Structure formats: C-alpha cells, structure tokens
Tab-separated table of C-alpha atoms in Angstrom:
chain	number	residue	atom	x	y	z
W	240	MET	CA	177.206	-47.337	198.280
W	241	LYS	CA	177.653	-51.019	197.176
W	242	THR	CA	176.538	-52.025	193.620
W	243	LEU	CA	174.774	-55.032	192.528
W	244	SER	CA	176.092	-57.835	190.810
W	245	SER	CA	174.643	-60.850	189.320
W	246	PRO	CA	175.915	-64.139	189.779
W	247	SER	CA	175.609	-65.332	186.274
W	248	ASN	CA	177.862	-62.576	184.800
W	249	SER	CA	180.146	-59.875	185.679
W	250	SER	CA	177.870	-56.904	184.686
W	251	THR	CA	177.006	-54.599	186.847
W	252	ILE	CA	173.346	-53.594	187.880
W	253	THR	CA	172.834	-49.895	188.288
W	254	GLY	CA	169.092	-49.982	189.769
W	255	PHE	CA	166.514	-52.178	190.935
W	256	ILE	CA	163.013	-53.000	188.718
W	257	LEU	CA	159.796	-52.260	191.019
W	258	LEU	CA	157.560	-54.558	189.377
W	259	GLY	CA	154.563	-52.235	190.765
W	260	PHE	CA	151.022	-53.415	189.589
W	261	PRO	CA	151.580	-55.923	186.201
W	262	CYS	CA	149.181	-55.631	183.655
W	263	PRO	CA	148.357	-54.849	180.318
W	264	ARG	CA	149.844	-51.539	178.331
W	265	GLU	CA	145.878	-50.340	178.566
W	266	GLY	CA	145.539	-51.657	182.089
W	267	GLN	CA	149.057	-49.303	182.791
W	268	ILE	CA	147.280	-46.369	181.351
W	269	LEU	CA	144.196	-46.546	183.058
W	270	LEU	CA	146.099	-46.992	186.673
W	271	PHE	CA	148.103	-43.623	185.500
W	272	VAL	CA	144.939	-41.815	184.543
W	273	LEU	CA	143.425	-43.179	188.528
W	274	PHE	CA	146.252	-42.253	190.713
W	275	SER	CA	146.873	-39.026	188.954
W	276	ILE	CA	143.423	-37.635	189.912
W	277	VAL	CA	144.028	-39.454	193.774
W	278	TYR	CA	147.169	-37.455	193.969
W	279	LEU	CA	145.726	-34.046	192.705
W	280	LEU	CA	142.786	-34.679	194.974
W	281	THR	CA	145.002	-35.583	198.035
W	282	LEU	CA	147.242	-32.530	197.029
W	283	MET	CA	144.350	-29.940	197.128
W	284	GLY	CA	142.431	-31.678	200.247
W	285	ASN	CA	145.232	-31.536	202.297
W	286	THR	CA	146.574	-27.813	201.003
W	287	SER	CA	142.774	-26.720	201.531
W	288	ILE	CA	143.110	-27.706	205.447
W	289	ILE	CA	146.527	-25.644	205.638
W	290	CYS	CA	145.167	-22.900	204.009
W	291	ALA	CA	141.480	-22.663	206.209
W	292	VAL	CA	144.092	-23.049	209.176
W	293	CYS	CA	146.230	-20.636	208.083
W	294	TRP	CA	143.701	-17.718	207.024
W	295	ASP	CA	140.885	-18.355	209.550
W	296	GLN	CA	141.990	-16.443	212.840
W	297	ARG	CA	139.429	-18.965	215.029
W	298	LEU	CA	141.599	-21.610	213.478
W	299	HIS	CA	144.922	-20.491	215.353
W	300	THR	CA	144.892	-22.981	218.245
W	301	PRO	CA	147.156	-25.920	219.142
W	302	MET	CA	144.553	-28.426	217.586
W	303	TYR	CA	144.109	-26.936	214.101
W	304	LEU	CA	148.134	-25.975	214.162
W	305	LEU	CA	148.787	-29.967	214.587
W	306	LEU	CA	146.101	-30.318	212.143
W	307	ALA	CA	148.094	-28.163	209.567
W	308	ASN	CA	151.093	-29.626	210.012
W	309	PHE	CA	149.819	-33.003	209.907
W	310	SER	CA	148.291	-31.934	206.229
W	311	PHE	CA	151.484	-30.895	205.346
W	312	LEU	CA	152.856	-34.310	206.323
W	313	GLU	CA	150.521	-36.036	204.527
W	314	ILE	CA	151.128	-34.007	201.159
W	315	TRP	CA	154.974	-35.151	201.189
W	316	TYR	CA	154.300	-38.664	202.454
W	317	VAL	CA	151.963	-39.626	199.315
W	318	SER	CA	154.576	-37.537	197.510
W	319	SER	CA	157.412	-40.123	198.431
W	320	THR	CA	155.602	-42.745	196.136
W	321	VAL	CA	152.866	-41.668	193.815
W	322	PRO	CA	154.935	-39.572	191.664
W	323	ASN	CA	157.455	-42.408	190.994
W	324	MET	CA	154.223	-44.662	191.174
W	325	LEU	CA	152.881	-42.425	187.833
W	326	ALA	CA	156.125	-42.750	185.799
W	327	ASN	CA	156.374	-46.334	186.287
W	328	PHE	CA	153.306	-46.883	185.072
W	329	LEU	CA	154.460	-45.195	181.692
W	330	SER	CA	157.697	-46.784	181.998
W	331	GLU	CA	158.703	-49.993	179.581
W	332	ASN	CA	161.786	-50.918	181.945
W	333	LYS	CA	160.296	-49.594	185.397
W	334	ILE	CA	163.719	-49.112	186.692
W	335	ILE	CA	164.521	-47.474	189.699
W	336	SER	CA	168.435	-46.294	190.226
W	337	PHE	CA	170.039	-47.516	193.267
W	338	THR	CA	170.494	-43.971	194.819
W	339	GLY	CA	166.616	-43.217	194.182
W	340	CYS	CA	165.388	-46.489	195.753
W	341	PHE	CA	167.388	-45.977	198.955
W	342	LEU	CA	166.169	-41.945	198.900
W	343	GLN	CA	162.562	-43.488	198.681
W	344	PHE	CA	163.071	-45.768	201.518
W	345	TYR	CA	164.423	-43.244	203.926
W	346	PHE	CA	161.660	-40.335	203.117
W	347	PHE	CA	158.689	-42.990	202.845
W	348	PHE	CA	159.850	-44.552	206.520
W	349	SER	CA	160.613	-41.193	207.892
W	350	LEU	CA	157.396	-39.576	207.045
W	351	GLY	CA	155.836	-42.511	208.023
W	352	SER	CA	157.557	-42.431	211.597
W	353	THR	CA	156.519	-38.822	211.770
W	354	GLU	CA	153.260	-39.704	211.180
W	355	CYS	CA	152.932	-41.890	213.863
W	356	LEU	CA	154.364	-39.481	216.362
W	357	PHE	CA	151.743	-36.754	215.020
W	358	LEU	CA	149.145	-39.000	215.531
W	359	ALA	CA	150.094	-39.545	219.194
W	360	VAL	CA	150.865	-35.621	219.718
W	361	MET	CA	147.325	-35.356	218.667
W	362	ALA	CA	145.998	-37.615	221.138
W	363	PHE	CA	148.137	-35.569	224.029
W	364	ASP	CA	146.156	-32.627	222.772
W	365	ARG	CA	142.681	-34.142	222.786
W	366	TYR	CA	143.583	-35.586	226.012
W	367	LEU	CA	144.302	-32.762	227.590
W	368	ALA	CA	141.181	-30.587	225.942
W	369	ILE	CA	138.500	-33.280	227.316
W	370	CYS	CA	140.250	-34.590	230.603
W	371	ARG	CA	141.816	-31.303	231.911
W	372	PRO	CA	139.886	-28.167	230.183
W	373	LEU	CA	140.427	-25.986	232.823
W	374	HIS	CA	144.142	-26.232	232.593
W	375	TYR	CA	144.330	-26.851	228.930
W	376	PRO	CA	145.068	-23.363	227.634
W	377	ALA	CA	147.946	-23.173	230.315
W	378	LEU	CA	149.283	-26.543	229.382
W	379	MET	CA	149.017	-26.351	225.783
W	380	THR	CA	150.811	-23.456	224.997
W	381	GLY	CA	151.966	-22.394	221.346
W	382	ARG	CA	155.613	-22.320	222.399
W	383	LEU	CA	154.870	-26.323	223.736
W	384	CYS	CA	153.110	-27.012	220.355
W	385	ASN	CA	155.889	-25.770	218.700
W	386	ILE	CA	158.462	-27.894	220.757
W	387	LEU	CA	156.138	-30.919	219.959
W	388	VAL	CA	155.771	-30.480	216.250
W	389	ILE	CA	159.908	-29.717	215.798
W	390	SER	CA	160.201	-32.859	217.893
W	391	CYS	CA	157.685	-35.042	215.883
W	392	TRP	CA	159.727	-33.842	212.676
W	393	VAL	CA	163.369	-34.045	214.015
W	394	LEU	CA	162.856	-37.564	215.335
W	395	GLY	CA	160.889	-39.245	212.849
W	396	PHE	CA	163.650	-38.425	210.414
W	397	LEU	CA	166.342	-39.190	212.690
W	398	TRP	CA	164.825	-42.766	213.586
W	399	PHE	CA	165.668	-44.672	210.235
W	400	PRO	CA	168.898	-43.173	208.472
W	401	VAL	CA	171.514	-45.857	210.222
W	402	PRO	CA	170.106	-49.014	209.720
W	403	ILE	CA	168.856	-47.613	206.248
W	404	PHE	CA	172.636	-46.673	205.378
W	405	ILE	CA	173.703	-50.430	206.785
W	406	ILE	CA	170.971	-51.825	204.063
W	407	SER	CA	172.324	-50.044	201.374
W	408	GLN	CA	176.248	-50.918	202.035
W	409	MET	CA	174.954	-54.630	201.249
W	410	SER	CA	175.649	-56.754	198.353
W	411	PHE	CA	172.766	-57.482	195.856
W	412	CYS	CA	172.730	-60.557	193.731
W	413	GLY	CA	170.525	-62.061	191.237
W	414	SER	CA	167.522	-60.753	190.476
W	415	ARG	CA	166.488	-57.097	190.842
W	416	VAL	CA	162.782	-57.544	190.689
W	417	ILE	CA	161.121	-55.931	193.800
W	418	ASP	CA	157.705	-57.277	193.885
W	419	HIS	CA	156.157	-53.992	194.920
W	420	PHE	CA	155.198	-50.405	193.954
W	421	LEU	CA	158.057	-48.906	196.283
W	422	CYS	CA	161.361	-49.757	197.903
W	423	ASP	CA	160.609	-51.642	201.019
W	424	PRO	CA	162.843	-53.334	203.628
W	425	GLY	CA	161.592	-56.878	203.217
W	426	PRO	CA	162.144	-57.199	198.988
W	427	LEU	CA	165.557	-55.661	199.368
W	428	LEU	CA	167.026	-57.681	201.984
W	429	ALA	CA	165.311	-61.011	199.850
W	430	LEU	CA	167.711	-59.577	197.377
W	431	ALA	CA	170.973	-59.312	199.549
W	432	CYS	CA	173.967	-61.856	198.514
W	433	SER	CA	173.819	-63.520	201.636
W	434	ARG	CA	171.532	-63.038	204.466
W	435	ALA	CA	171.520	-60.818	207.369
W	436	PRO	CA	169.711	-61.892	210.472
W	437	LEU	CA	170.970	-59.608	212.758
W	438	MET	CA	170.095	-56.536	210.447
W	439	GLU	CA	166.588	-57.991	210.155
W	440	VAL	CA	166.147	-57.922	214.031
W	441	PHE	CA	167.663	-55.010	214.638
W	442	TRP	CA	165.224	-53.484	211.768
W	443	THR	CA	162.171	-55.466	213.389
W	444	ILE	CA	163.008	-53.904	216.871
W	445	ILE	CA	163.512	-50.251	215.432
W	446	THR	CA	160.160	-50.559	213.511
W	447	SER	CA	158.119	-52.500	216.740
W	448	LEU	CA	159.217	-49.394	218.586
W	449	ILE	CA	158.158	-46.433	216.574
W	450	LEU	CA	154.968	-48.358	215.410
W	451	PHE	CA	154.039	-49.666	219.074
W	452	ILE	CA	155.188	-47.135	221.511
W	453	PRO	CA	152.873	-44.448	219.760
W	454	PHE	CA	150.205	-46.252	219.160
W	455	LEU	CA	150.150	-47.504	222.859
W	456	PHE	CA	150.576	-43.846	224.044
W	457	ILE	CA	147.127	-42.608	221.881
W	458	MET	CA	145.306	-45.738	223.246
W	459	GLY	CA	146.242	-44.864	226.542
W	460	SER	CA	145.264	-40.971	225.625
W	461	TYR	CA	141.934	-42.312	224.511
W	462	THR	CA	140.989	-44.733	227.281
W	463	LEU	CA	141.187	-41.786	229.852
W	464	VAL	CA	139.256	-39.591	227.142
W	465	LEU	CA	136.549	-42.020	227.071
W	466	ARG	CA	136.504	-42.449	230.995
W	467	ALA	CA	136.478	-38.712	231.536
W	468	VAL	CA	133.276	-38.409	228.625
W	469	PHE	CA	131.448	-41.237	230.330
W	470	ARG	CA	131.587	-38.992	233.658
W	471	VAL	CA	130.094	-36.231	231.593
W	472	PRO	CA	126.272	-35.872	233.398
W	473	SER	CA	124.617	-34.392	230.061
W	474	ARG	CA	124.168	-36.131	226.657
W	475	ASP	CA	125.135	-32.687	224.954
W	476	GLY	CA	128.111	-32.648	226.672
W	477	GLN	CA	129.089	-36.602	226.011
W	478	LYS	CA	128.255	-35.665	222.309
W	479	LYS	CA	130.295	-32.688	222.164
W	480	ALA	CA	133.446	-34.117	223.633
W	481	PHE	CA	133.364	-37.103	221.006
W	482	SER	CA	133.017	-34.606	218.270
W	483	THR	CA	136.348	-33.113	219.094
W	484	CYS	CA	138.104	-36.176	219.209
W	485	GLY	CA	136.377	-38.224	216.817
W	486	SER	CA	137.672	-37.204	213.415
W	487	HIS	CA	141.073	-38.146	215.220
W	488	LEU	CA	140.045	-41.365	216.212
W	489	THR	CA	138.690	-42.403	213.025
W	490	VAL	CA	142.231	-41.322	211.448
W	491	VAL	CA	143.818	-43.208	213.684
W	492	LEU	CA	141.968	-46.612	213.254
W	493	LEU	CA	141.986	-45.828	209.326
W	494	PHE	CA	146.174	-45.611	209.231
W	495	TYR	CA	147.106	-47.900	212.164
W	496	GLY	CA	144.469	-50.697	211.234
W	497	SER	CA	146.099	-50.981	208.068
W	498	VAL	CA	149.706	-50.251	209.467
W	499	MET	CA	149.135	-53.603	211.561
W	500	ILE	CA	147.823	-55.990	208.883
W	501	MET	CA	150.789	-54.885	206.899
W	502	TYR	CA	153.296	-55.519	210.496
W	503	LEU	CA	151.950	-58.764	211.254
W	504	SER	CA	150.977	-60.329	207.906
W	505	PRO	CA	153.247	-63.208	206.601
W	506	THR	CA	156.036	-62.022	203.982
W	507	SER	CA	155.534	-64.752	201.938
W	508	GLU	CA	155.853	-64.402	198.145
W	509	HIS	CA	152.069	-65.870	197.548
W	510	GLU	CA	150.801	-62.541	199.760
W	511	ALA	CA	153.021	-59.943	197.935
W	512	GLY	CA	149.520	-58.852	196.286
W	513	VAL	CA	147.799	-58.085	199.425
W	514	GLN	CA	150.580	-56.349	200.830
W	515	LYS	CA	150.841	-54.283	198.031
W	516	LEU	CA	146.953	-53.356	198.354
W	517	VAL	CA	147.598	-52.842	201.875
W	518	THR	CA	150.825	-50.356	201.796
W	519	LEU	CA	148.761	-48.567	199.054
W	520	PHE	CA	146.042	-47.975	201.471
W	521	TYR	CA	147.840	-46.447	204.119
W	522	SER	CA	150.186	-44.578	201.824
W	523	VAL	CA	147.806	-43.284	199.445
W	524	VAL	CA	144.122	-43.649	200.321
W	525	THR	CA	144.295	-42.331	204.070
W	526	PRO	CA	145.996	-39.382	202.749
W	527	LEU	CA	143.135	-38.693	200.177
W	528	ILE	CA	140.721	-39.416	202.711
W	529	ASN	CA	141.904	-37.617	206.187
W	530	PRO	CA	140.751	-34.084	204.861
W	531	VAL	CA	137.398	-35.332	203.877
W	532	ILE	CA	136.980	-37.206	207.475
W	533	TYR	CA	137.924	-33.728	209.515
W	534	SER	CA	136.292	-31.266	207.084
W	535	LEU	CA	132.812	-33.542	207.306
W	536	ARG	CA	132.978	-34.014	211.112
W	537	ASN	CA	134.287	-30.403	212.216
W	538	LYS	CA	132.050	-27.345	211.997
W	539	ASP	CA	134.968	-24.895	212.486
W	540	MET	CA	136.913	-26.335	209.703
W	541	LYS	CA	133.776	-26.662	207.443
W	542	HIS	CA	133.109	-23.046	208.182
W	543	ALA	CA	136.691	-22.074	207.329
W	544	LEU	CA	137.168	-24.122	204.346
W	545	GLN	CA	133.706	-22.879	202.859
W	546	LYS	CA	135.005	-19.037	203.158
W	547	ILE	CA	138.141	-19.982	201.007
W	548	LEU	CA	135.734	-21.430	198.441
W	549	ARG	CA	133.644	-18.206	198.263
W	550	THR	CA	136.648	-16.036	197.694
C-alpha cells in the first residue's frame, strides 16, 4: 500500500482530511445531532421491516424476503458513511487514515453496487408477479429467491476490489484534503502525483456497467409491467397491480434519480457542494425514507408493523 508524500517536504502523510461540511463549531454540533437522529431513525425503520418479515408468516414470500434483505443492505449502506461523518463533526483535525479511507471507499461502492442489483431483482420479481401471475409460484421459488439474493451480495462485493486496489497503490502528493464527507474516487484521483487517464477510463466503464445495466433492466421490466397493467379491463385490477409495484418504483426513481444527477454532473470544484448534497441524498436520505415508503403503501406491511408495536 502506497503512502502519501508532500512535494514541499520529505514528511510522510499517513491519512487524508475529509473536509465534510465546513462551518463554525456550533454548526458542527448541530449537524452531529441532526445526523445522529437521522441515523437512529434509519436503523429503527429498516430493522422494523426486517422484524416484520421475520415474525409475520404471511410475509414469508419472495417479495418480502427481498425487501427484508434490501432493508438489511440499507442499514450497512448508511453505516458505511454516517458513523465516520458523526466522528468528523466532533473532530478538530477530521483525519481519516489511509487504510480507513480505502476501506470506506470499497464498502460504500460495493454496497451501492449491491443496491443496484437488488433493485433489478425486485423489479424482476414484480414483473413475474404481474405479467406471469399463474406461473409466478412455480417460477419464483424459495430456491431461486435465495440464489438471486446471494448473487446480488457476491457480485456487488466482487465488482470493485481490483480498481480500488489499483488506486490504493498510486502515490498521492500535495494537499491531502478531500472536499467531501466520504472517500470518493474523484477527489482521490485528483490528489494523485501523476494523472492516470487509463484508470479514470476503466473506473468510468465499470461504474457505468453496474449503474446502467440494472437500470435498463428495471426500465424494461416496468415497461412490460405497465403494458400488462393497461390490458387489465377493470379499474380495481389496475389499481391493485399498481399498488404491488408502486413502492418499489418510487424507491427506484429516488435512488437512480439522485445517482444519475451525481454521475452525469461535471466534477468541477464549483460543484463540490452540490455533489455532496446529492451524495447525501442517495446515501443517507433514501435509506431513511425507504421504510416509510414501503410501509405506507403496503397494507400487509402496515399490519405486520402494527402487530410489532402492540407486542
């Protein structure tokens, strides 16, 4: 693993400075309290979804098992950034170690990749349920559901190790300040002693693949779902079909909408603040509101959560 060297002297830099959200000390404490509340609510909301699926026998179906795994993923996704962010709010130097930075880099992008894959699998499940309702029990078996879940986790965590390892072996010079609240490839590559255009192209390609292939699959699935729904003669039938996939489609639009803005926006210094806010939305805000979306729009889930609250 390479260390960081400063051209102005021979000292060795042992970490990076995560700038986060610069503001006076009082503002840092206020942000600490705010994000602590958001983090606790996110953990409580997603844990409630997992408990509801585990304890209610009626929710032991592929759709809810996928949702429970998705909530479990969201807990780890938000935990890859927020605890370190909270520590930085109370820290004077805001330093993250070299190893800690690249571990966060790896887990944040691996969990994000896994989320893209899970959203695609959940769209596939809704496609089978609505477009192939008679064959759905035979097609989406417990065994297939488990294979899809395991595949999402394995592929998500095997997608980025090689490029992240290559970036970790680069030499970093000059300023060690990362104008972000997490270790992001853009600011990291900007700190490299020499430009690595091949690495930048390689990173863009693999990020595009894990982002756009699941997205195109989701859009294709919902195109077929909408075509099938509009063929349903009764209004009640259409409403019921929409209710089964409305929550998932809302989550997809929130996550991919913010990720697309981040991915397609220029990485200029003037837009660092905007990029931080957009990253904050899809990495912190969406895990917070996803349980609300799924519970408010789903009668079975609401009933299961009410049972938990009564016990």
